[in-house]
XYZ file of C-alpha atoms in Angstrom:
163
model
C -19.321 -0.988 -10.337
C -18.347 -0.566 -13.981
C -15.634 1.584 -13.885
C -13.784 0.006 -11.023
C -14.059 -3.434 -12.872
C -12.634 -1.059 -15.849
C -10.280 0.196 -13.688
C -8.498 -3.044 -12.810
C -8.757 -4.566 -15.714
C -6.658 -1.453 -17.105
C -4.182 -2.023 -14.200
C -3.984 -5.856 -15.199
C -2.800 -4.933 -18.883
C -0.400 -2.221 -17.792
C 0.856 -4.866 -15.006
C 1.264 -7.012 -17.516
C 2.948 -5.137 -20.129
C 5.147 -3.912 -17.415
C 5.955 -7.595 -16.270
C 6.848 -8.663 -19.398
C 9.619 -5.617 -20.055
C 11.002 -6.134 -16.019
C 11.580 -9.748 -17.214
C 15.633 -10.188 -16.467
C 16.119 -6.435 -16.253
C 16.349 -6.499 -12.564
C 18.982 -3.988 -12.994
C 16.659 -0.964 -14.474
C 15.657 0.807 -11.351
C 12.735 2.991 -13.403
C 11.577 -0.234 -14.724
C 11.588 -1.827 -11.069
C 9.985 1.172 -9.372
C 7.164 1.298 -12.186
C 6.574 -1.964 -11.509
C 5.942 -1.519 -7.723
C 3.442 1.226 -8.320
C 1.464 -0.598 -10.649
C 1.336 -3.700 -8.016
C 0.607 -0.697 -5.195
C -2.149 0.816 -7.677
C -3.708 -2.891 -8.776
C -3.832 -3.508 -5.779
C -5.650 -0.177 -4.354
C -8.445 -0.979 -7.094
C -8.357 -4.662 -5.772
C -9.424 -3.621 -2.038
C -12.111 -1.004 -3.719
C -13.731 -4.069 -5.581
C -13.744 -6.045 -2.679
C -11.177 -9.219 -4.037
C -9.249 -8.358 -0.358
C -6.908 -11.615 -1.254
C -5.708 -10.115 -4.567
C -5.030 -6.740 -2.888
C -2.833 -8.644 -0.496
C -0.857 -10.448 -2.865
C -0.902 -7.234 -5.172
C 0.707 -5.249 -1.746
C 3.014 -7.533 -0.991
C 4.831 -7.799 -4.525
C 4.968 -3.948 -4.599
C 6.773 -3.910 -0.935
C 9.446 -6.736 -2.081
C 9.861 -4.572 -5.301
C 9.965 -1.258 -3.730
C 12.384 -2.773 -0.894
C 14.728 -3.666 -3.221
C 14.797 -0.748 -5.488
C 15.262 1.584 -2.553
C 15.695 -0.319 0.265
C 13.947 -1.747 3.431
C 14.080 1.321 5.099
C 13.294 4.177 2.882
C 10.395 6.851 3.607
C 9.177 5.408 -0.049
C 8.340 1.754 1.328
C 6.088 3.714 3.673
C 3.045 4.214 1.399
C 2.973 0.593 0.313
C 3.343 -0.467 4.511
C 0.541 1.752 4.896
C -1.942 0.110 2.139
C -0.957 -3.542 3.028
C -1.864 -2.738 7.002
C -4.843 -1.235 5.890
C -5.836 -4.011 3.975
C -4.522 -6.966 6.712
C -7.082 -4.360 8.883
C -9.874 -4.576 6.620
C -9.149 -8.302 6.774
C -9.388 -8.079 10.613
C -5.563 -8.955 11.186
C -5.026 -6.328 13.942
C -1.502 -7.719 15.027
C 0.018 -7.654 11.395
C -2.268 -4.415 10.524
C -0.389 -2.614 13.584
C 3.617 -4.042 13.180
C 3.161 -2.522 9.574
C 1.496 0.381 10.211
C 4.241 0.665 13.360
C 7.007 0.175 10.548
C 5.215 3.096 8.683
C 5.603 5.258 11.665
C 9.148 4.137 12.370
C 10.352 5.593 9.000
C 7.969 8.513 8.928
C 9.214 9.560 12.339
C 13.042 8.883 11.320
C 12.736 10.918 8.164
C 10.099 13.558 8.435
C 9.793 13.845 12.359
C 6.972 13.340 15.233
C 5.311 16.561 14.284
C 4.792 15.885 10.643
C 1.011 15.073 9.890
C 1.991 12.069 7.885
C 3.838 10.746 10.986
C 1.051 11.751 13.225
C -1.519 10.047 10.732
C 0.628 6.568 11.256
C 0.099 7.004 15.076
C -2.935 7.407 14.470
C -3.457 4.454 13.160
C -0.615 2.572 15.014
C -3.303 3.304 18.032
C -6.605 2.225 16.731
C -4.943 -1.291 16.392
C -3.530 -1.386 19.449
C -6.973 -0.198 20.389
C -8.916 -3.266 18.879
C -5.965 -5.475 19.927
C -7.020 -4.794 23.716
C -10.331 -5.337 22.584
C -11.644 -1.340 23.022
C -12.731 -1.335 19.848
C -14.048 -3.347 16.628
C -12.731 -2.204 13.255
C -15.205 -3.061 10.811
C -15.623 -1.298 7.577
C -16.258 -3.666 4.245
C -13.054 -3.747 2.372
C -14.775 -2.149 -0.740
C -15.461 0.864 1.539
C -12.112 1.681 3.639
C -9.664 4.117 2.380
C -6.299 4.578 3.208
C -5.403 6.123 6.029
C -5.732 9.840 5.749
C -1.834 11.960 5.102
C -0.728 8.523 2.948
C 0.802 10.043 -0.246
C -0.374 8.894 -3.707
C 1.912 6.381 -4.833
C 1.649 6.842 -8.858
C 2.903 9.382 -10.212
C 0.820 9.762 -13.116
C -2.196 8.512 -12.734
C -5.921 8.776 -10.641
C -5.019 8.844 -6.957
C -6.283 4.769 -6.378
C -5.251 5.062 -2.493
């Protein structure tokens, strides 16, 4: 309702103060990585209202900016894999919901291990695709309902978990 409207409205200024500072400073790594949490977070209180296209775009900008602050393969891409499959699966896009959320698993299993429950959560989830891929089950929750997949850390670092 009212405070998830004032929510992302907060998100949009701070995106857009942000923005405005990253302009040309492609350089400042702190700057960069800010930047990809506020896209992550904006676009966490995107999906929550609902506006499923916005929290798409929103996901995507933070992966391209958090790939190339720390890489393509680093365990800290992983949260924003996890929150763009989760919203391509709120969407109903099972086969792009699963090659992320198999990406997530990839690089959880690389750099934490199989037994880790944040690994094991990706399976998890890696499965219930591949389950409504095969047709064995419909995914269906309203995109202002689903939360992230359980043992997916908070992305900000300062402020109310949005994931």
């Amino acid at each position: 309702g009212r405070e998830e409207e004032g929510e992302k409205r907060s998100h949009e200024l701070k995106l857009a103060v942000i923005e405005a500072k990253a302009q040309g400073q492609a350089e400042n790594v702190q700057l960069q990585e800010e930047l990809a949490v506020l896209y992550n977070n904006h676009g966490s209180a995107c999906k929550k209202l609902g506006d499923l296209g916005k929290a798409l775009q929103m996901f995507k900008m933070a992966r391209e900016r958090q790939e190339m602050v720390t890489g393509p393969d680093s365990l800290e891409v992983t949260p924003v894999l996890i929150n763009l499959a989760a919203a391509h699966l709120v969407g109903g896009q099972y086969a792009e919901a699963k090659n992320l959320f198999d990406r997530a698993h990839a690089l959880r299993s690389e750099n934490l291990g199989e037994d880790h429950a944040q690994t094991r959560a990706a399976l998890k989830w890696v499965n219930k695709c591949q389950l409504a891929l095969n047709g064995g089950s419909q995914i269906s929750l309203p995109a202002s309902t689903f939360a992230t997949p359980e043992g997916t850390p908070q992305a900000s670092r300062s402020q109310t978990p949005l994931l």
